[in-house]
Coordinates of C-alpha atoms and ligand atoms in Angstrom, one line a residue:
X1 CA 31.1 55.2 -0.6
X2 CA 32.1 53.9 3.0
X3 CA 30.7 55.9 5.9
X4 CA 32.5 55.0 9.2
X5 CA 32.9 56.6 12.7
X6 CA 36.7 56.3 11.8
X7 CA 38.5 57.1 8.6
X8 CA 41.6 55.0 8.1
X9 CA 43.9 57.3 9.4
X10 CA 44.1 58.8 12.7
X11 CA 46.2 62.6 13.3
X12 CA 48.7 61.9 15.7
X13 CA 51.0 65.1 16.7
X14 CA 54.2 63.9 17.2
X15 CA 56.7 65.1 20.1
X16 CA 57.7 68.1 18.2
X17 CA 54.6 69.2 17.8
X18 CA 54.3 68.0 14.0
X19 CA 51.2 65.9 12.7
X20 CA 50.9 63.2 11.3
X21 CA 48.6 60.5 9.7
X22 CA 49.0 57.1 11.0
X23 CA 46.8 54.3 10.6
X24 CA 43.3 53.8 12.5
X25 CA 43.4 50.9 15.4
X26 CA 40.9 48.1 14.9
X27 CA 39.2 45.5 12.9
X28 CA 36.7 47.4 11.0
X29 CA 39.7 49.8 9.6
X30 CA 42.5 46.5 8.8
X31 CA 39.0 44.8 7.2
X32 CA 38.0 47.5 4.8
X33 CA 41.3 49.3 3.8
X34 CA 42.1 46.8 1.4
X35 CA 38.7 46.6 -0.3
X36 CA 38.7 50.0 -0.6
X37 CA 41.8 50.0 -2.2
X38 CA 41.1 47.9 -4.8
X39 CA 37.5 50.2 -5.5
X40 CA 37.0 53.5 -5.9
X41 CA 35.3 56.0 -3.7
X42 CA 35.4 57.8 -0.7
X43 CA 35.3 57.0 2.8
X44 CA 33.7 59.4 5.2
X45 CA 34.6 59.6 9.2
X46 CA 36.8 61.2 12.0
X47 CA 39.8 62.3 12.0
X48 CA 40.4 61.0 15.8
X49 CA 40.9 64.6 17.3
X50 CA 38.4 67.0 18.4
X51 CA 37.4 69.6 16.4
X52 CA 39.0 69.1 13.6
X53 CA 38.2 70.7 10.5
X54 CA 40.5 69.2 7.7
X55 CA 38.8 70.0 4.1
X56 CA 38.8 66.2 2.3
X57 CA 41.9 64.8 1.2
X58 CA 43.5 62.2 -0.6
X59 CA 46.0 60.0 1.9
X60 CA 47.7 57.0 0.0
X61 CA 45.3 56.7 -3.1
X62 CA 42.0 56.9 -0.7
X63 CA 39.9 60.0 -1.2
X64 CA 38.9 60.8 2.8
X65 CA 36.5 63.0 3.6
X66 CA 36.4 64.2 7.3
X67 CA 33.0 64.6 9.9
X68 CA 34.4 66.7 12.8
X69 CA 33.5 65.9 16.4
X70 CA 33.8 68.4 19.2
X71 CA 35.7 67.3 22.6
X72 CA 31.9 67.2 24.1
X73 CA 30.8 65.2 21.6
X74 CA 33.5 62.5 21.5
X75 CA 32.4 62.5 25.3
X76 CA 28.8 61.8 24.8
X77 CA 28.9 60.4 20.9
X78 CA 32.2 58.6 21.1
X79 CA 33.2 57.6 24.5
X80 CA 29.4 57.6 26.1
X81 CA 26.5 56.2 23.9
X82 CA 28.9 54.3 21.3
X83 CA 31.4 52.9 24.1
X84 CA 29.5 53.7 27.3
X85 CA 26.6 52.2 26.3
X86 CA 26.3 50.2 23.3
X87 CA 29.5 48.3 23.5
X88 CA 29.1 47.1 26.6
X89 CA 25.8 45.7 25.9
X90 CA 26.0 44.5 22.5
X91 CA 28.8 42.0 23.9
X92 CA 26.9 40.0 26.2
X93 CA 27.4 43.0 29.1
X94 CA 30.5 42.1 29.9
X95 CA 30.5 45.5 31.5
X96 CA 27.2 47.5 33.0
X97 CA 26.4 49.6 30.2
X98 CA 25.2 53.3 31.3
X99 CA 22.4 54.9 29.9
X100 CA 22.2 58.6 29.9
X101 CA 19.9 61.0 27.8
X102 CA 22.4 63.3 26.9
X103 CA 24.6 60.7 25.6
X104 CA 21.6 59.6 23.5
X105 CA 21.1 63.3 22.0
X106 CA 25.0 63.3 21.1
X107 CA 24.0 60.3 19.2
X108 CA 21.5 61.5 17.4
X109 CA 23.0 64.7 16.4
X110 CA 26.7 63.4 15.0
X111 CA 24.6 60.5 13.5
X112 CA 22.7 63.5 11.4
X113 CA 26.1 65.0 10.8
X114 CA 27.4 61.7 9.1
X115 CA 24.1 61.6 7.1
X116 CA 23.9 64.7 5.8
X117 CA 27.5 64.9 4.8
X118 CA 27.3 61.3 3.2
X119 CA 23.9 63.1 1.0
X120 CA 25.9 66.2 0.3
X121 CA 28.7 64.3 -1.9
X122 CA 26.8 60.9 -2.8
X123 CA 26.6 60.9 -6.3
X124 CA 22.6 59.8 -7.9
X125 CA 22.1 56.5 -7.2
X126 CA 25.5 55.3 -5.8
X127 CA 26.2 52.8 -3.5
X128 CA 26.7 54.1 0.1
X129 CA 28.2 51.5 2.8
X130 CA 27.6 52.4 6.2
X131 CA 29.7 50.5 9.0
X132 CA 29.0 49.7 13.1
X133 CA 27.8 50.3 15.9
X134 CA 28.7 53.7 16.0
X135 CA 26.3 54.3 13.4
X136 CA 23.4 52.6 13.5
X137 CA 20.6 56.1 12.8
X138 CA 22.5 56.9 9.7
X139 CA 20.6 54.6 7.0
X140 CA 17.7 55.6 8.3
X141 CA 18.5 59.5 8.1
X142 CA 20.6 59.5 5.1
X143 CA 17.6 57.4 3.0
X144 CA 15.3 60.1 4.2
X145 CA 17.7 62.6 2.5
X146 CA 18.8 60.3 -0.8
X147 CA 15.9 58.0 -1.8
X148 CA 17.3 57.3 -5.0
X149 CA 20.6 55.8 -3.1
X150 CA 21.4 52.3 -2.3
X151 CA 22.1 51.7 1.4
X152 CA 23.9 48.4 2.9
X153 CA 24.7 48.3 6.2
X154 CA 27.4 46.1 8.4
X155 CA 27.5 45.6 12.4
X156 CA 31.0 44.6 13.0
X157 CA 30.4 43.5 16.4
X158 CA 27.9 40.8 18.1
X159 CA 24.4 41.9 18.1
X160 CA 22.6 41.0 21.0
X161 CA 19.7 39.0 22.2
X162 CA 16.2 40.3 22.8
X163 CA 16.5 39.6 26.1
X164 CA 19.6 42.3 26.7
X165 CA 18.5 44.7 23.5
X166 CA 15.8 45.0 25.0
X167 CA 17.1 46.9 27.7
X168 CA 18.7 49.9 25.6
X169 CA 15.2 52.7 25.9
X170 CA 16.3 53.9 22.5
X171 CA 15.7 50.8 21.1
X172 CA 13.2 51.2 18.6
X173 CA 15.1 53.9 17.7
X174 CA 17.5 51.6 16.6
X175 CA 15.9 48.9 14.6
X176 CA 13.8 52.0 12.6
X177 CA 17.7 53.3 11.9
X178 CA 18.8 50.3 10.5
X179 CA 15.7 49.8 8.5
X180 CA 16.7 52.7 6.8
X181 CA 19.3 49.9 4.4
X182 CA 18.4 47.8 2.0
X183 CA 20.4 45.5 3.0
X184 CA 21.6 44.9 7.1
X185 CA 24.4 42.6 7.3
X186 CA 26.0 41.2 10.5
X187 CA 28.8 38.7 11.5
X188 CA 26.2 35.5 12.5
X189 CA 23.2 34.3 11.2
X190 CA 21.9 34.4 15.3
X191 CA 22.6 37.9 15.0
X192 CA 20.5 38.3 12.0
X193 CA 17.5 36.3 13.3
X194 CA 17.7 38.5 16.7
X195 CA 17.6 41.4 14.6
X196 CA 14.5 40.3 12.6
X197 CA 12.8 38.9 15.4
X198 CA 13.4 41.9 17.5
X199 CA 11.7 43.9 14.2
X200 CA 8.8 41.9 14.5
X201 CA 8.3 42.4 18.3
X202 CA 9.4 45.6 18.8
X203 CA 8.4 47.4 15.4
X204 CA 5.5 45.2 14.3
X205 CA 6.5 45.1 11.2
X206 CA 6.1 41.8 9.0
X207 CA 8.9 39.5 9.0
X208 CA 9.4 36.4 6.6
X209 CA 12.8 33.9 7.6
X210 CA 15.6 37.1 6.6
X211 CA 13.3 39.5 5.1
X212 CA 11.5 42.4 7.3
X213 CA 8.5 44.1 5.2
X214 CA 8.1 47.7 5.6
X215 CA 4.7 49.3 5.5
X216 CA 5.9 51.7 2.3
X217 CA 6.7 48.3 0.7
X218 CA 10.2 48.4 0.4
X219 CA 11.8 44.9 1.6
X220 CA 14.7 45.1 3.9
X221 CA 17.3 41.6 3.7
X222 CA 19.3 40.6 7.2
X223 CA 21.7 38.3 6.6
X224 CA 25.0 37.1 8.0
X225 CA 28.2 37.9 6.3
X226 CA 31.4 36.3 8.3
X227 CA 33.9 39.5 7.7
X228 CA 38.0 38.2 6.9
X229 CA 41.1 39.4 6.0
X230 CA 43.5 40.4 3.3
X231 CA 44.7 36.9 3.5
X232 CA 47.2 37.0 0.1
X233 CA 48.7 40.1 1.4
X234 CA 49.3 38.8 4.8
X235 CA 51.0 35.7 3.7
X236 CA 53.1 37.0 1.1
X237 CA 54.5 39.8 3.9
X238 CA 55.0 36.7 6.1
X239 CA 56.8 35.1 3.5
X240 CA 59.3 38.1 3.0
X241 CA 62.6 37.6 3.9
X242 CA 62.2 41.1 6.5
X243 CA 59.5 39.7 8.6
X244 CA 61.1 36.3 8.3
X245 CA 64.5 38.0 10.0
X246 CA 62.6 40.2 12.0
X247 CA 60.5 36.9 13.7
X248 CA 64.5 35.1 14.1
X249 CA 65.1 38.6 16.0
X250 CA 62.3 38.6 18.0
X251 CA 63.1 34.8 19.2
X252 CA 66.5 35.4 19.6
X253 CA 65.6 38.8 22.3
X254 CA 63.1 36.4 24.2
X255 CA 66.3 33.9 24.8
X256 CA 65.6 31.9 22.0
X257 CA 62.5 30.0 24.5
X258 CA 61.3 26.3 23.1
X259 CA 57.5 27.9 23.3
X260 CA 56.6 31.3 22.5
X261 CA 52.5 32.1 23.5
X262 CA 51.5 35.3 21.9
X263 CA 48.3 37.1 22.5
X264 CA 47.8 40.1 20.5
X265 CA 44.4 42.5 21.1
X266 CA 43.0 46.0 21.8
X267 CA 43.0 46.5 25.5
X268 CA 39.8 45.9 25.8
X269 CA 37.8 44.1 28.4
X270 CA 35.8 42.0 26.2
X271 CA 38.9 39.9 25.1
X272 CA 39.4 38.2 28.2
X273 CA 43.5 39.4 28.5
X274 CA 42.8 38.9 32.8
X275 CA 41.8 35.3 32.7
X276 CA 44.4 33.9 30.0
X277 CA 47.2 35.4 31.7
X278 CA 46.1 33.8 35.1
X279 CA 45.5 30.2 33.3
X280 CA 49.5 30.5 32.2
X281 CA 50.4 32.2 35.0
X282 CA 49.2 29.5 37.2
X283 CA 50.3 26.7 34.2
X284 CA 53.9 28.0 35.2
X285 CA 53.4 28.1 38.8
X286 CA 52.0 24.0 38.4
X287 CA 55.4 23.3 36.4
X288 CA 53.4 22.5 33.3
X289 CA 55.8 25.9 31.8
X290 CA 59.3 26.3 32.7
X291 CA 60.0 30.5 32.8
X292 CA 63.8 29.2 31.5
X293 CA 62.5 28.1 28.4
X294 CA 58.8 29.5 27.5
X295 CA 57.4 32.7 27.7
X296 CA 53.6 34.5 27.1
X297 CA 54.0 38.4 24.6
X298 CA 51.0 40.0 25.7
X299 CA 50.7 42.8 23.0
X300 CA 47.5 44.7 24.0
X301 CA 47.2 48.1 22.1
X302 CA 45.8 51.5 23.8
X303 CA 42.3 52.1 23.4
X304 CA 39.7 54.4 24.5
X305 CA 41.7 55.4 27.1
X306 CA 39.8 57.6 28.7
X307 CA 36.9 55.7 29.6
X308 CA 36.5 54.3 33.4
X309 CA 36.2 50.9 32.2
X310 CA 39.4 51.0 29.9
X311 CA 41.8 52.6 32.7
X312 CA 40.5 50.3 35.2
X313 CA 41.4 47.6 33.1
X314 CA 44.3 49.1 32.1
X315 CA 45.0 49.0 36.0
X316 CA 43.8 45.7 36.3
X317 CA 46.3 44.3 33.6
X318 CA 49.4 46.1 35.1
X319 CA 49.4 45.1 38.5
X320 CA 48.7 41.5 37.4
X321 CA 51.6 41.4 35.1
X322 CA 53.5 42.9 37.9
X323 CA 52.5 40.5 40.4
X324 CA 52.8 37.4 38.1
X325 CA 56.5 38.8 37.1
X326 CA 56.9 39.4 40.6
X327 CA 56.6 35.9 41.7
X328 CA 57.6 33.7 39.1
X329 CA 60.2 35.6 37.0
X330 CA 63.7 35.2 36.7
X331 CA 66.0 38.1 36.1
X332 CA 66.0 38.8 32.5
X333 CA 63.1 36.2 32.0
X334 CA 59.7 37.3 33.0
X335 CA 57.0 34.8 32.6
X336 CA 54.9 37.1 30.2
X337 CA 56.6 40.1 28.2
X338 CA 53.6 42.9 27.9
X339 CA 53.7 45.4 25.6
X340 CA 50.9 48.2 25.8
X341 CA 51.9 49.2 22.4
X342 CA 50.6 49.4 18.8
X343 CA 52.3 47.9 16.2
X344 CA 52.4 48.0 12.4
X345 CA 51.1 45.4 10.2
X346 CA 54.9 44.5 9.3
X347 CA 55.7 43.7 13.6
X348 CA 52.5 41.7 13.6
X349 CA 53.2 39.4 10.9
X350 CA 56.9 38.5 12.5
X351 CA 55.0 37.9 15.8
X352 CA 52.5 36.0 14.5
X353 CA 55.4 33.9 12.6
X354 CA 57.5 33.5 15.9
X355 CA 54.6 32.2 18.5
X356 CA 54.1 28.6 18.9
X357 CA 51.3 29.2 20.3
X358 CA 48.3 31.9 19.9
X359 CA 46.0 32.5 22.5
X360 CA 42.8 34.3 21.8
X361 CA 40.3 33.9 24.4
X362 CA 37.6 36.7 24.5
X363 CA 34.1 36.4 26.4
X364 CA 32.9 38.0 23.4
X365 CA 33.8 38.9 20.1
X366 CA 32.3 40.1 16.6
X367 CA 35.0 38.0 14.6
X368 CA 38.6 38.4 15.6
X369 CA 40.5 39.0 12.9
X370 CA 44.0 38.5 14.7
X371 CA 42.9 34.8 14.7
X372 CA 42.7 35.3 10.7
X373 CA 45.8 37.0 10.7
X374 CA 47.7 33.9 12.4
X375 CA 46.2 31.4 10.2
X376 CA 47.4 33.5 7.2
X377 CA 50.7 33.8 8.0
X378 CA 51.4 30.2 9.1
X379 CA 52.3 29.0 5.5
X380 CA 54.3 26.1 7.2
X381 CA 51.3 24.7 8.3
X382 CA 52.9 24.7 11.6
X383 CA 51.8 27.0 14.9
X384 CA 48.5 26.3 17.9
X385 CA 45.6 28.5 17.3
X386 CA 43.8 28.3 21.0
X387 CA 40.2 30.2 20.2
X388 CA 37.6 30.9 22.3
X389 CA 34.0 29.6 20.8
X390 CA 32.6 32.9 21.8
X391 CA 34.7 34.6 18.8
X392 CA 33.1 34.9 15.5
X393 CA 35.8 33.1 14.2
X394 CA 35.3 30.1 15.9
X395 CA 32.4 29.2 13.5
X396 CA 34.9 28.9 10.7
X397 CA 38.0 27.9 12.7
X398 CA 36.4 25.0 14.0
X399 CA 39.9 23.3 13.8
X400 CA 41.4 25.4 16.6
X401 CA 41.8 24.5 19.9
X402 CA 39.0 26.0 21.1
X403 CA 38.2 27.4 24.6
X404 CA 35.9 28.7 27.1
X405 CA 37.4 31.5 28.8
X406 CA 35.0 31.8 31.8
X407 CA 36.1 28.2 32.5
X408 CA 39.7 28.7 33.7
X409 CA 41.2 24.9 34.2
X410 CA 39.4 24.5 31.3
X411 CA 41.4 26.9 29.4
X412 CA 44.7 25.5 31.2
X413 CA 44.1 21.8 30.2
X414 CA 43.6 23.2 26.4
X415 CA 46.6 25.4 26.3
X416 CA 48.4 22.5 27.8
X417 CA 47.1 19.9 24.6
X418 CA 47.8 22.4 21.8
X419 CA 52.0 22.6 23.3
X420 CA 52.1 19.3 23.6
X421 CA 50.4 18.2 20.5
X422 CA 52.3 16.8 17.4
X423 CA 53.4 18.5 14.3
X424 CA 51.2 16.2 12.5
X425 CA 47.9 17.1 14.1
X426 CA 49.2 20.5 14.2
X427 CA 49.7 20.2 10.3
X428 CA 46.3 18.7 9.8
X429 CA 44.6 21.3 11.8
X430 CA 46.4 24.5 10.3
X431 CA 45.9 23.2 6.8
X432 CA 42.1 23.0 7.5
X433 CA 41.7 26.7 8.6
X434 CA 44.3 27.8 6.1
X435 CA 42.4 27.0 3.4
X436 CA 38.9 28.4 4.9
X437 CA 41.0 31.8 5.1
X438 CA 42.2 31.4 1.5
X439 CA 38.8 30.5 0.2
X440 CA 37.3 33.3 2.0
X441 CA 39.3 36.2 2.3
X442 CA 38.0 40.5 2.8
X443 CA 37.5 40.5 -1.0
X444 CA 34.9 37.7 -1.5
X445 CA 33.6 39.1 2.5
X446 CA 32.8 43.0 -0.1
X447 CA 31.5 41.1 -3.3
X448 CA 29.5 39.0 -1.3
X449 CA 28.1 42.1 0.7
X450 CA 27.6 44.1 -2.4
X451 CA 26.6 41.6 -4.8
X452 CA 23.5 40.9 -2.4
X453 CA 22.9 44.4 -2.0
X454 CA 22.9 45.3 -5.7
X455 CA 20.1 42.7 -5.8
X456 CA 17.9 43.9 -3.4
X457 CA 14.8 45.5 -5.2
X458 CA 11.8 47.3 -3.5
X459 CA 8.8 45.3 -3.6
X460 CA 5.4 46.5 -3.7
X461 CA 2.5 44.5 -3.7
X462 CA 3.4 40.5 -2.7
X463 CA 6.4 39.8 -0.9
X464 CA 9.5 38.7 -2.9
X465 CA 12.4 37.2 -1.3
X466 CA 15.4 38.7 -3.2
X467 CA 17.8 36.4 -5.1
X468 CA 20.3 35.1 -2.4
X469 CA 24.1 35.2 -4.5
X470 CA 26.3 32.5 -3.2
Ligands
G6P501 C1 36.3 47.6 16.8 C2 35.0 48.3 16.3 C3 35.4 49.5 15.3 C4 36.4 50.4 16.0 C5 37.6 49.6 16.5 C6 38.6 50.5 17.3 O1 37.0 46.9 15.8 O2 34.2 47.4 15.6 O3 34.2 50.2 15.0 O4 36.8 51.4 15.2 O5 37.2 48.6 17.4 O6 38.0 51.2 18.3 P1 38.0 52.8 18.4 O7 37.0 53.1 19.5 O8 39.4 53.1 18.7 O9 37.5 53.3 17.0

């Protein structure tokens, strides 16, 4: 059983007033869909919209079951502790995070929702998985309900130093939350060891290497589990002749330009969207780009759009597109195409498979799976992956260009090596991280995740490190 903040679908009411279901935005939701479609189970977590009350359903083969919020407490749950508070702080406080009690208490009391709705339909002994940030209470609260389950846990995002963790006043509340699985998994092994040292600081329980010891002597395993992607299914859809036409298309509506950049995120400002689209902008301006023959598609989908830091981004991003388009464009050839849009898995794969060049330069980032994606569905071995190191991915994708994106000529001089490199070192490079993504694709990410889980046993007496599967 999965147990999510979002289910895979969102409810969207159309302009006629009719609903409909229509997939969830993120990484947590492309990562798990297809591991949850080749196992059964059900997958508990919010419809999107407040209040409501759908009764569990079946949507494409996946049994959902639906936790409602109210409008207050997508406020204070959703937008305020989980996106006010811990997202912000959890990557590197790229933005001030804001701590408010009541957000807290929102926390607490959808976490409990989650918990005791996970315990109501849990069958004896199952497996439950619980995912993020969002949810970080519910192992805690739902092994308190369900002894007899089995409880993993996975933190999508970056988890943070002491040093910053520290700051969050609930945060021994935290660490006793995820102490509630038998297994806490993360993207990094730093973000295991901050975990376990922060245990053995702030909880004062004992702590061996991965392994935290509890004082009822079960043993709780952190550990670092790089998440991927469905990387089969990605390639074979960019292999189809559709996407294949629909990429010639694409080329053909930007003027059929010798280089084609593409970034591709959630409008977030963790991804660092402002500073890549200065280092082209001014990349054009130098002459390095010609705007006749090279363009940047900015794709940056809506999110979280009603929190201050999203719609001043939003703002942020808009007027310097404008002003960059402004100055440099040419009619019918602006220097970067943005589209605040989201786009199906079928648009992405012909985008990936017309860009030159990808450009993914966050200041922080759990994984980044759209770096995955691009790697998948380059089966020519051709295309420039540009990749900031402070991405997960840039531990496996060590064969990327790869960027600071604080340091601006920095990132210019880079971008500038990966258009003018050869096909050959292109080729060498691509080949590298294609086979990384082959070898370690979403399925071995769950059987690696679950194998370890299933071989976590509650100790009593000596300490005994668990089996670690490779
Ligand atoms: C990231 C998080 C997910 C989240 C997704 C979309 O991938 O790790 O937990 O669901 O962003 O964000 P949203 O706030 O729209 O759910």
């Amino acid at each position: 059983m999965i147990v999510a903040n979002r289910l895979p679908v969102d409810r969207v009411t159309l302009p006629d007033g009719s609903k409909q279901w229509r997939r969830s935005p993120g990484g947590l939701v492309s990562a798990m869909e297809p591991v949850m479609r080749s196992n059964d189970g059900a997958w508990i977590g919010w419809t999107g919209v407040a209040g409501d009350e759908t009764e569990p359903f079946v949507d494409d083969g996946l049994s959902l079951v639906p936790v409602p919020l109210s409008e207050q407490e997508i406020q204070e749950f959703y937008e305020g502790f989980s996106n006010g508070t811990l997202w912000p702080l959890y990557h590197d406080v790229v933005a001030k995070p804001e701590f408010h009690r009541e957000w807290w208490d929102s926390y607490v009391t959808v976490n409990q929702r989650f918990a005791d709705r996970a315990a109501e339909i849990a069958a004896e002994g199952a497996t439950v998985w619980i995912h993020d940030y969002q949810l970080q209470l519910v192992p805690q609260m739902l092994r308190e309900l369900r002894p007899d389950l089995r409880i993993g846990f996975f933190l999508h995002i970056p988890f943070p130093p002491g040093e910053l963790f520290q700051q969050l006043p609930w945060r021994r509340q935290i660490l006793e939350g995820l102490l509630g699985a038998d297994l806490v998994g993360f993207q990094l092994s730093g973000a295991a060891q901050n975990f376990v040292r922060l245990v053995r600081q702030r909880v004062g329980h004992k702590t061996h290497r991965d392994l935290v010891y509890l004082p009822d002597g079960r043993t709780v395993l952190a550990a670092a589990f790089p998440i991927s992607i469905d990387t089969a299914g990605f390639e074979e859809l960019a292999r189809s002749e559709s996407v294949t036409e629909r990429a010639a298309q694409i080329r053909a509506a930007l003027g059929s330009p010798k280089k084609v950049l593409l970034g591709i995120d959630r409008l977030d400002y963790t991804k660092g969207i402002y500073p890549r689209l200065r280092a082209y902008s001014e990349l054009v301006k130098d002459g390095h780009f010609d705007v006749t023959d090279s363009v940047f598609v900015q794709v940056a989908t809506p999110s979280r759009e009603r929190v201050e830091q999203y719609r001043v981004l939003r703002d942020d991003i808009d007027r310097l597109v404008g002003r960059i388009n402004g100055d440099l464009g040419r009619i019918g050839q602006p220097v970067i195409a943005y589209l605040h849009s989201a786009y199906p898995r079928h648009e992405m794969a012909a985008l990936y498979r017309a860009a030159d060049i990808m450009v993914i330069t966050p200041y922080r980032d759990g994984m980044n799976l759209v770096a995955k994606e691009y790697v998948a569905c380059r089966y020519d071995n051709d295309g420039a992956l540009v990749l900031s190191e402070f991405a997960g991915a840039a531990n496996e994708l060590r064969q990327a260009w790869q960027i600071n994106p604080y340091d601006i000529n920095g990132m210019k001089a880079t971008i500038l090596e990966a258009a003018h490199s050869d096909e050959k070192d292109r080729a060498r490079r691509m080949k590298a991280m294609r086979k990384t993504v082959t070898e370690h694709d979403v399925a071995s990410w769950a059987n690696d995740f679950l194998a370890e889980l299933a071989a976590v046993r509650p100790t009593h007496g000596k300490p005994v490190r668990p089996a670690r599967l490779s």
